[in-house]
Tab-separated table of C-alpha atoms in Angstrom:
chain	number	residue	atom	x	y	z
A	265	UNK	CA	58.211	-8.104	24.056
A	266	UNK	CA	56.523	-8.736	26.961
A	267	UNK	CA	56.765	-5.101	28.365
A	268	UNK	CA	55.156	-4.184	25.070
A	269	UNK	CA	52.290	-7.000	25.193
A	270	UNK	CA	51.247	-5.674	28.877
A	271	UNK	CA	51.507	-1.588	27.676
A	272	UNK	CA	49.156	-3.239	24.506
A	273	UNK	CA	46.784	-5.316	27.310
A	274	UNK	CA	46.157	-2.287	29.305
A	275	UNK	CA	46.244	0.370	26.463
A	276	UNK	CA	43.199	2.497	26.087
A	277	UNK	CA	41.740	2.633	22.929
A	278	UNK	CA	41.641	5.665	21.147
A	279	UNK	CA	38.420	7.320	20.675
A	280	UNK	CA	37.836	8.303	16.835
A	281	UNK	CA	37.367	12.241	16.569
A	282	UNK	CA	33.890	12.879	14.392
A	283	UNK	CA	34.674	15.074	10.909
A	284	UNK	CA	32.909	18.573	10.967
A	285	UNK	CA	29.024	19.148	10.610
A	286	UNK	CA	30.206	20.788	7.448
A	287	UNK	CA	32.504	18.933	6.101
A	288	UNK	CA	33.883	19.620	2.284
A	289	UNK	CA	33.019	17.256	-0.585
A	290	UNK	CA	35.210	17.331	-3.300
A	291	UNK	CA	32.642	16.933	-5.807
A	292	UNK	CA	28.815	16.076	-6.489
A	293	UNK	CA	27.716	12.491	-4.264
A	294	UNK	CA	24.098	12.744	-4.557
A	295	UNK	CA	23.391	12.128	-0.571
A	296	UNK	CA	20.054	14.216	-0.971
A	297	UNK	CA	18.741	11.628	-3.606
A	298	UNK	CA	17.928	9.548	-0.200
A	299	UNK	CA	14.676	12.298	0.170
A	300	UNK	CA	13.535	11.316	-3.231
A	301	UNK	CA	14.215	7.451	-2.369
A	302	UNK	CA	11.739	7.953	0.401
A	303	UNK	CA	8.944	9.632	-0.995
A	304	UNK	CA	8.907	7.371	-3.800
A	305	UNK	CA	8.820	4.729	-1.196
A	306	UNK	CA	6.569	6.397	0.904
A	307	UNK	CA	4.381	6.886	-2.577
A	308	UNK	CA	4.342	3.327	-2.763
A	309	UNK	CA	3.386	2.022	0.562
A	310	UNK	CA	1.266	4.491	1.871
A	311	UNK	CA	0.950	5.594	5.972
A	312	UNK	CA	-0.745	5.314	8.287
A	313	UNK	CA	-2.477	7.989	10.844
A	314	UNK	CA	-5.131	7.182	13.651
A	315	UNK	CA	-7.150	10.293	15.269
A	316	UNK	CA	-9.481	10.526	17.681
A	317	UNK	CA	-12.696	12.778	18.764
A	318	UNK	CA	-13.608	12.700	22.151
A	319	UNK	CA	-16.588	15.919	23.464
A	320	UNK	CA	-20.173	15.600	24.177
A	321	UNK	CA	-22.688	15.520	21.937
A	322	UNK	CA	-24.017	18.193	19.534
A	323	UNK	CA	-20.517	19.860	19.403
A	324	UNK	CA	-19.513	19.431	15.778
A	325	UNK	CA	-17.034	16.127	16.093
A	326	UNK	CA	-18.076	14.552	12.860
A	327	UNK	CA	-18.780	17.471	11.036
A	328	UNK	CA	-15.037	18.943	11.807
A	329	UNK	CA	-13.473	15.624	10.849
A	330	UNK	CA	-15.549	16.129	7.334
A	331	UNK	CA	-13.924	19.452	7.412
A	332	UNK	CA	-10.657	18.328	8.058
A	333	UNK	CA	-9.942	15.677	5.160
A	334	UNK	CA	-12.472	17.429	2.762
A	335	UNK	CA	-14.348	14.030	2.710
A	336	UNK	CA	-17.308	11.788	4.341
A	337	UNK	CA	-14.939	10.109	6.865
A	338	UNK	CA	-16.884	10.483	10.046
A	339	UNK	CA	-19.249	7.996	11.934
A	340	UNK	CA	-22.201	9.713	10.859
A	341	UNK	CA	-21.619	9.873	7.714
A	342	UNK	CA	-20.710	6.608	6.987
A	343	UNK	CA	-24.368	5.488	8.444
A	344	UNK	CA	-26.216	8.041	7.265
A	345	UNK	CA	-30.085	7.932	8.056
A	346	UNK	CA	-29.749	6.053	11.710
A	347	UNK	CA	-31.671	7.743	14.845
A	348	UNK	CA	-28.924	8.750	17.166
A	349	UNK	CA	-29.434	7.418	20.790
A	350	UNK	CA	-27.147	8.659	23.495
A	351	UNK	CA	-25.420	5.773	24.642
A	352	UNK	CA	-25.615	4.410	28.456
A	353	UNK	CA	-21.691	3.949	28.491
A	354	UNK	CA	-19.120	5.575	26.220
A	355	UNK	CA	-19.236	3.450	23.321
A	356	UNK	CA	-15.890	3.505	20.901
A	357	UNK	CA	-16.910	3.245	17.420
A	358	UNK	CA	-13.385	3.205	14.700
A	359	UNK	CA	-14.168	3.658	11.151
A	360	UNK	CA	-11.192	3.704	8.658
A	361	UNK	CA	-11.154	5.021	4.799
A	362	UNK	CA	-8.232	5.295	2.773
A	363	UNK	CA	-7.431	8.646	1.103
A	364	UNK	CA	-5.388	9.472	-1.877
A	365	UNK	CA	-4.093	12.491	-2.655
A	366	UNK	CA	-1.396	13.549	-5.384
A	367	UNK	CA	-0.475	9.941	-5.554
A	368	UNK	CA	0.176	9.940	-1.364
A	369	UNK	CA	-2.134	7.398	0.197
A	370	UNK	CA	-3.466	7.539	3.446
A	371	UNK	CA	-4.792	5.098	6.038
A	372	UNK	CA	-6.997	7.404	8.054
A	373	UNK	CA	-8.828	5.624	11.328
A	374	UNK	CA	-11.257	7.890	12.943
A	375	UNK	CA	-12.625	7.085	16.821
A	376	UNK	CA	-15.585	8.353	17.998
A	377	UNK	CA	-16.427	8.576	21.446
A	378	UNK	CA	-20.238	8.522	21.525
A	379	UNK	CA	-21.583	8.830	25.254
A	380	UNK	CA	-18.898	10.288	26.512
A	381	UNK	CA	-20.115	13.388	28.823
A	382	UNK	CA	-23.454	12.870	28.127
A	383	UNK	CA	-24.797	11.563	31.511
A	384	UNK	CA	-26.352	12.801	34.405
A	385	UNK	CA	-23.224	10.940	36.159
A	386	UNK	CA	-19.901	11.128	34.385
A	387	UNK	CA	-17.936	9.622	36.979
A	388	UNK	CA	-14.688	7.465	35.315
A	389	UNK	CA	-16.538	8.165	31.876
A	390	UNK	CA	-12.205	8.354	30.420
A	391	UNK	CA	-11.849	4.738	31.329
A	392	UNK	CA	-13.314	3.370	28.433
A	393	UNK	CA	-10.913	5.894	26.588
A	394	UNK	CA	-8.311	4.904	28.282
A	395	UNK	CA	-8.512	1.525	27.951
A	396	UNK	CA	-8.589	1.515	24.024
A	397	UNK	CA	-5.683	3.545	23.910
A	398	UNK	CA	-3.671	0.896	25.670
A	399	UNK	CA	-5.515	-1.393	24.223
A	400	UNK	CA	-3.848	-0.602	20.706
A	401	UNK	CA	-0.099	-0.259	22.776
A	402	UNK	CA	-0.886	-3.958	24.052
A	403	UNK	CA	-1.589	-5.163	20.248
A	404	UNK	CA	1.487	-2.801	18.672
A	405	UNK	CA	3.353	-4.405	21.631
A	406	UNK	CA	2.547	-8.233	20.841
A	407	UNK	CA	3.590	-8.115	17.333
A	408	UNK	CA	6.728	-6.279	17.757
A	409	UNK	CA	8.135	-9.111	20.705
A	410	UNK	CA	7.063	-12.053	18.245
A	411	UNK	CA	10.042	-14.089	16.778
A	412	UNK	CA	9.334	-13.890	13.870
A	413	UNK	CA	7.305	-10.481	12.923
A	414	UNK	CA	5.726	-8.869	9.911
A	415	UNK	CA	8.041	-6.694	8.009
A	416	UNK	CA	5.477	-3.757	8.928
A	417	UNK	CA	3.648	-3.998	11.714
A	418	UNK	CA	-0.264	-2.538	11.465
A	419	UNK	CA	-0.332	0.475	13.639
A	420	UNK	CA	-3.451	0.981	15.283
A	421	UNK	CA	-2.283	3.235	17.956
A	422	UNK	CA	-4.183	6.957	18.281
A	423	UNK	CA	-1.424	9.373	17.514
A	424	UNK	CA	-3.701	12.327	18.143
A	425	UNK	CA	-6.784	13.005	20.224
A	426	UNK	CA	-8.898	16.087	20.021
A	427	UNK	CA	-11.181	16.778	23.023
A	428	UNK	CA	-13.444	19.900	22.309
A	429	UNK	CA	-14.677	21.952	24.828
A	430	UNK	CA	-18.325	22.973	25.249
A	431	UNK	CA	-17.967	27.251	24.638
A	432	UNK	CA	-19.373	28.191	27.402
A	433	UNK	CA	-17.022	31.275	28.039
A	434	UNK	CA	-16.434	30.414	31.768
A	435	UNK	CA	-13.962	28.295	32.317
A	436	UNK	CA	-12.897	24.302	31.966
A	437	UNK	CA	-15.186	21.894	33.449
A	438	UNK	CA	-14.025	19.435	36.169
A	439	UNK	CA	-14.877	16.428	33.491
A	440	UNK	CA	-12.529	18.577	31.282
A	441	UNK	CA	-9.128	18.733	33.429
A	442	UNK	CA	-10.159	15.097	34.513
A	443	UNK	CA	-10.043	14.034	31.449
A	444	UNK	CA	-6.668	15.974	30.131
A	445	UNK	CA	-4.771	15.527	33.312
A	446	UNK	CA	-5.103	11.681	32.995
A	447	UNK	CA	-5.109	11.650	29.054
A	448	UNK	CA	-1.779	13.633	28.104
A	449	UNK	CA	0.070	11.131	29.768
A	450	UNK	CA	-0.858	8.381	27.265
A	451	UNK	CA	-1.887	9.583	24.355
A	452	UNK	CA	-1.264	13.762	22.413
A	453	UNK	CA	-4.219	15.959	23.674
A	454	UNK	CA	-4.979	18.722	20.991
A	455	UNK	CA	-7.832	21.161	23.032
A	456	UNK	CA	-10.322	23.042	20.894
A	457	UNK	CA	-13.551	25.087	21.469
A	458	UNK	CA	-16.123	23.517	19.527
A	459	UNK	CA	-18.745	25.931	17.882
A	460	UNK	CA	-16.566	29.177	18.401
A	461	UNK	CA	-18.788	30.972	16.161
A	462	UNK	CA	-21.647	30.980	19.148
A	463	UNK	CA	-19.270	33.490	20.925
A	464	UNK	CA	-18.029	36.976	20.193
A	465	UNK	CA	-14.438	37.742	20.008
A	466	UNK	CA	-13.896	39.002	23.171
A	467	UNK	CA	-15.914	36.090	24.734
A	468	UNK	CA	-13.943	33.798	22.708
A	469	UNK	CA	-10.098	35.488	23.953
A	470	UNK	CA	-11.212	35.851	27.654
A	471	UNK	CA	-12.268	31.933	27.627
A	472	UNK	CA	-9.028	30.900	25.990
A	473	UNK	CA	-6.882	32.906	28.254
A	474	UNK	CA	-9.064	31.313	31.150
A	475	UNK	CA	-8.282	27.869	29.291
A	476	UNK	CA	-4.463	28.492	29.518
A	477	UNK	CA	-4.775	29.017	32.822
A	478	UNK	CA	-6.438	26.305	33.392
A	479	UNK	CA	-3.978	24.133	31.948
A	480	UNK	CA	-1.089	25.927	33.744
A	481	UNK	CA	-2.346	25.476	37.467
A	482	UNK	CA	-3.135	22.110	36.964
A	483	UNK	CA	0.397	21.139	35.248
A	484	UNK	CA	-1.826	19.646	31.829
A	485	UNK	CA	0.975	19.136	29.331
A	486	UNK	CA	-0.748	19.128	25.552
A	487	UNK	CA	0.090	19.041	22.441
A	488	UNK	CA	2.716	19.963	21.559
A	489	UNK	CA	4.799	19.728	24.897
A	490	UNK	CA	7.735	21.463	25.806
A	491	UNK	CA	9.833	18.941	26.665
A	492	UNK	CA	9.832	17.180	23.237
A	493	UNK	CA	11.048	20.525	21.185
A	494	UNK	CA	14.185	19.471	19.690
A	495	UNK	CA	15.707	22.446	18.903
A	496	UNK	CA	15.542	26.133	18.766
A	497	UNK	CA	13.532	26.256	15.884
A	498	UNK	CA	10.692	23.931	16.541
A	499	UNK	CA	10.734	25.686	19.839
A	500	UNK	CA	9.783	29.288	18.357
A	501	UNK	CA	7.452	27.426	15.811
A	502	UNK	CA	5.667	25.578	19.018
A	503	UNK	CA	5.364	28.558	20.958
A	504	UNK	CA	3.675	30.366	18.976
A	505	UNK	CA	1.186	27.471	18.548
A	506	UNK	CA	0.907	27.212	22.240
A	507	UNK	CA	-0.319	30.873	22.392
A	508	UNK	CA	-2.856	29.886	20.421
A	509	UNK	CA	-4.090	26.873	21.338
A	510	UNK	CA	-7.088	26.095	22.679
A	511	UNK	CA	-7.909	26.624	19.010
A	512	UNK	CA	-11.755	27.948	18.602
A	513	UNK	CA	-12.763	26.363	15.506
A	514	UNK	CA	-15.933	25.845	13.440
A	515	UNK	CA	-16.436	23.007	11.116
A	516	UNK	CA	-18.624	22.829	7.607
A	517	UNK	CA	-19.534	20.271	5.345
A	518	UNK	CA	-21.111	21.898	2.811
A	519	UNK	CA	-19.710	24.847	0.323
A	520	UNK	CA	-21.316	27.954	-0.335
A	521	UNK	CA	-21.167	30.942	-2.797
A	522	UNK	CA	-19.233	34.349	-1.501
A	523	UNK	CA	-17.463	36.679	-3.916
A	524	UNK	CA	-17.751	33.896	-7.053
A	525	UNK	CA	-15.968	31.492	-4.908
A	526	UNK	CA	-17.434	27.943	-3.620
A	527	UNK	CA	-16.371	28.346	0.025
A	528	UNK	CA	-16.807	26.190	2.932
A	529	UNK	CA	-18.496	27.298	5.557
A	530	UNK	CA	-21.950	27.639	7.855
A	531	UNK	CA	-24.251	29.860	6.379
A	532	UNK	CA	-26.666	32.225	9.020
A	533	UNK	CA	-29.226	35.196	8.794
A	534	UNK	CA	-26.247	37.875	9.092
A	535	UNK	CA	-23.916	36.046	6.671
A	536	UNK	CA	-21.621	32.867	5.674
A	537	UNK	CA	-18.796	32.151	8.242
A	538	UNK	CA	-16.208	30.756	5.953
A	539	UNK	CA	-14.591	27.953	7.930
A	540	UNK	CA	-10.654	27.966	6.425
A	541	UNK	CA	-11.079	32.058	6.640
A	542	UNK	CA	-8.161	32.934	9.772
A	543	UNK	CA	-10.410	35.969	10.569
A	544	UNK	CA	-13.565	34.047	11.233
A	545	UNK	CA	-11.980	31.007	13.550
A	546	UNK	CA	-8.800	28.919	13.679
A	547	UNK	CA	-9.534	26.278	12.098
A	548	UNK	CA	-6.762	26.655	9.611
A	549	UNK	CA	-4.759	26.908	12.587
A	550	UNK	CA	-5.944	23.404	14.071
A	551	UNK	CA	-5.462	21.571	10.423
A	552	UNK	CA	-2.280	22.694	9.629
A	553	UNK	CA	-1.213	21.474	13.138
A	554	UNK	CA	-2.574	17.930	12.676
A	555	UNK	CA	-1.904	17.415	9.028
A	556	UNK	CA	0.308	20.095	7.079
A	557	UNK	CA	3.305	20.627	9.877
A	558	UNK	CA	2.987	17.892	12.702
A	559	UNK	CA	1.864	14.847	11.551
A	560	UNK	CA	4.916	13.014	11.242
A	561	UNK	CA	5.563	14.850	14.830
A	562	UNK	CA	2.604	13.143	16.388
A	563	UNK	CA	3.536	9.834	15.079
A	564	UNK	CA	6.719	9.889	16.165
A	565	UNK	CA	5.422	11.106	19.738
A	566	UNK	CA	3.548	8.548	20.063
A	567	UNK	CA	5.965	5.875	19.014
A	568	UNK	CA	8.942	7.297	20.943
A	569	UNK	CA	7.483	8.880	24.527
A	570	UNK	CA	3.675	7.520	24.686
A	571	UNK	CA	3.968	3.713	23.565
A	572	UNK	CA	7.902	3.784	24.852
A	573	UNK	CA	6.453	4.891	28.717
A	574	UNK	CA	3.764	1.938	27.868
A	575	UNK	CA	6.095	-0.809	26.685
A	576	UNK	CA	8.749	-0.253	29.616
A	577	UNK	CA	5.817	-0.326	31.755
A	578	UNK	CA	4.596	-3.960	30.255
A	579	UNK	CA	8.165	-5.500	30.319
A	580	UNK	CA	9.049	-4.476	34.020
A	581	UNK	CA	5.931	-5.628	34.632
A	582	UNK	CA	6.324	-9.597	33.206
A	583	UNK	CA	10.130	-9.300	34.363
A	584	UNK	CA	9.307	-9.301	37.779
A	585	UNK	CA	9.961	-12.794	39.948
A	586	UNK	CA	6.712	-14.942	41.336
C-alpha cells in the first residue's frame, strides 16, 4: 500500500489529448445560434469606435469624416458659421454623435487636431497628440484596476488615427516620419494623401511608391502591421492593402447629378469627381478599411498590443520599490 501511495505521490498526471478540429456531431446542436446571440446583443447595446484626424489645415479632415459616415459628424460642422483661427498650440477638440444604422448603433468620437503643422515652428507639435492618447489608456486603465468596476467600462481610447499627407508629389516631410515613427507605437496610423485629385495619376503612383519607401527605410510600422496577421488569410487580405496604402483619397459632402444618379462627389470646370468611384481615388479603399472589414480589427489592436504595451508599462512602473 505504501509502494502504491509513493508511485501515486510522484505520478505524473496525464495530459488530456484535445478531440479533432473537425470533430463529428451526431446530430443538429445549434452551436452557431451563439452568432445570432451576439448580434442581437450587440443590437441592443450598441459599440463603441473613437477615430482621429490629425494633418494641417485646408486638407479636407472634416470634410472626409462627413464623407465617411454619410453624416455632419465633424468639428466644423457641428459649429457651423465660426471664423476659423489657426491655433498657437495644437488644440484637441472631441465631438461624439451617435449613429444608427439598420438597427446597429454606434458611438462615434471624432478628434480633431486643429494647429497641428500649422506653424512657422513645429518642433514637438505630436506631444499634445501624444499625450491624449495616453491620456484615454490612463482613464481605461483606472476603471479597469477599481474593486469594484462598471460592468462596461466607457472606452475612450482612439482605435484609429488618420494622418493625411499634404500631396505634394515629392516625398514625406520630416514633421511626417516624426510624427509616424513616434505615433505607430501607441496608437494604429492609417496614412492617406489628402486632396489626391490635385495630382495626375502618374504624380499620384510615383508619390505613393516614394511614400512606401519612406516608410520602409525608416522601419514605420502602420496600419495594418505585419506582425498582428493571424493567419494566412488575413495575411493575403493585408497585403494587398499594404500595396495600396498610402490611400489618395478625396472627400465630398455634397451629392451631385451624373448619369440620373445623385452621386457624391466635388464638382470642377472639366467634370464631377465622384468620390466612392475606385477609378477616380481610393477612397472606397480607405472606408472599407476603417469601417466595412477592420473595425473590429482596430479595436481589438488597440485593446490587445497598444493599451496592453501601455498598461504593463503603468504597473511596472507603480511596482517598483521607493
Amino acid at each position: 500500500e505504501e509502494e502504491e501511495e509513493e508511485e501515486e505521490e510522484g505520478a505524473v498526471p496525464l495530459s488530456v489529448e484535445p478531440s479533432p478540429v473537425g470533430c463529428q456531431l451526431f446530430g443538429y446542436v445549434g452551436i452557431e445560434a451563439v452568432l445570432d446571440q451576439m448580434k442581437i446583443k450587440t443590437m441592443k447595446t450598441g459599440f463603441e469606435f473613437n477615430i482621429m484626424v490629425v494633418g494641417q489645415s485646408g486638407l479636407g479632415k472634416s470634410t472626409m469624416v462627413n464623407t465617411l459616415f454619410k453624416s455632419k459628424v465633424s468639428r466644423k460642422s457641428c459649429q457651423p458659421g465660426q471664423e476659423e483661427r489657426i491655433p498657437k498650440t495644437v488644440q484637441l477638440q472631441s465631438i461624439t454623435h451617435v449613429i444608427e444604422e439598420k438597427g446597429v448603433k454606434m458611438k462615434l468620437t471624432v478628434t480633431d487636431t486643429p494647429g497641428f503643422g500649422d506653424q512657422i515652428n513645429n518642433e514637438n507639435c505630436w506631444e499634445p497628440i501624444i499625450k491624449y492618447i495616453n491620456e484615454q489608456y490612463e482613464r481605461y486603465l483606472r476603471e479597469e484596476i477599481l474593486i469594484t468596476r462598471k460592468r462596461k467600462i466607457p472606452d475612450t481610447r482612439v482605435h484609429g488615427c488618420v494622418y493625411f499627407v499634404p500631396p505634394t508629389g515629392h516625398w514625406l516631410r520630416p514633421l511626417d516620419l516624426e510624427f509616424m515613427r513616434r505615433l505607430s507605437k501607441i496608437v494604429n496610423v492609417v496614412p492617406v494623401i489628402a486632396k489626391a485629385d490635385t495630382l495626375t495619376l502618374e504624380e499620384r503612383a510615383e508619390f505613393k511608391q516614394r511614400i512606401q519607401e519612406d516608410l520602409k527605410t525608416h522601419a514605420i510600422s502602420v496600419y495594418p502591421q505585419e506582425d498582428f496577421d493571424q493567419d494566412p488569410e488575413d495575411r493575403a487580405l493585408n497585403d494587398r492593402i499594404r500595396e495600396k496604402i498610402p490611400f489618395a483619397v478625396v472627400g465630398a459632402d455634397q451629392e451631385h447629378q451624373v448619369n440620373g444618379k445623385r452621386v457624391l462627389g466635388r464638382k470642377t470646370k472639366w467634370g464631377i469627381i465622384e468620390v466612392e468611384n475606385p477609378a477616380h481615388c481610393e477612397f472606397p479603399l480607405l472606408r472599407d478599411l476603417l469601417i466595412r472589414s477592420h473595425l473590429q480589427d482596430l479595436k481589438d489592436i488597440t485593446h490587445n498590443v497598444h493599451y496592453e504595451s501601455y498598461r504593463v508599462r503603468r504597473l511596472n512602473e507603480s511596482n517598483r520599490p521607493g
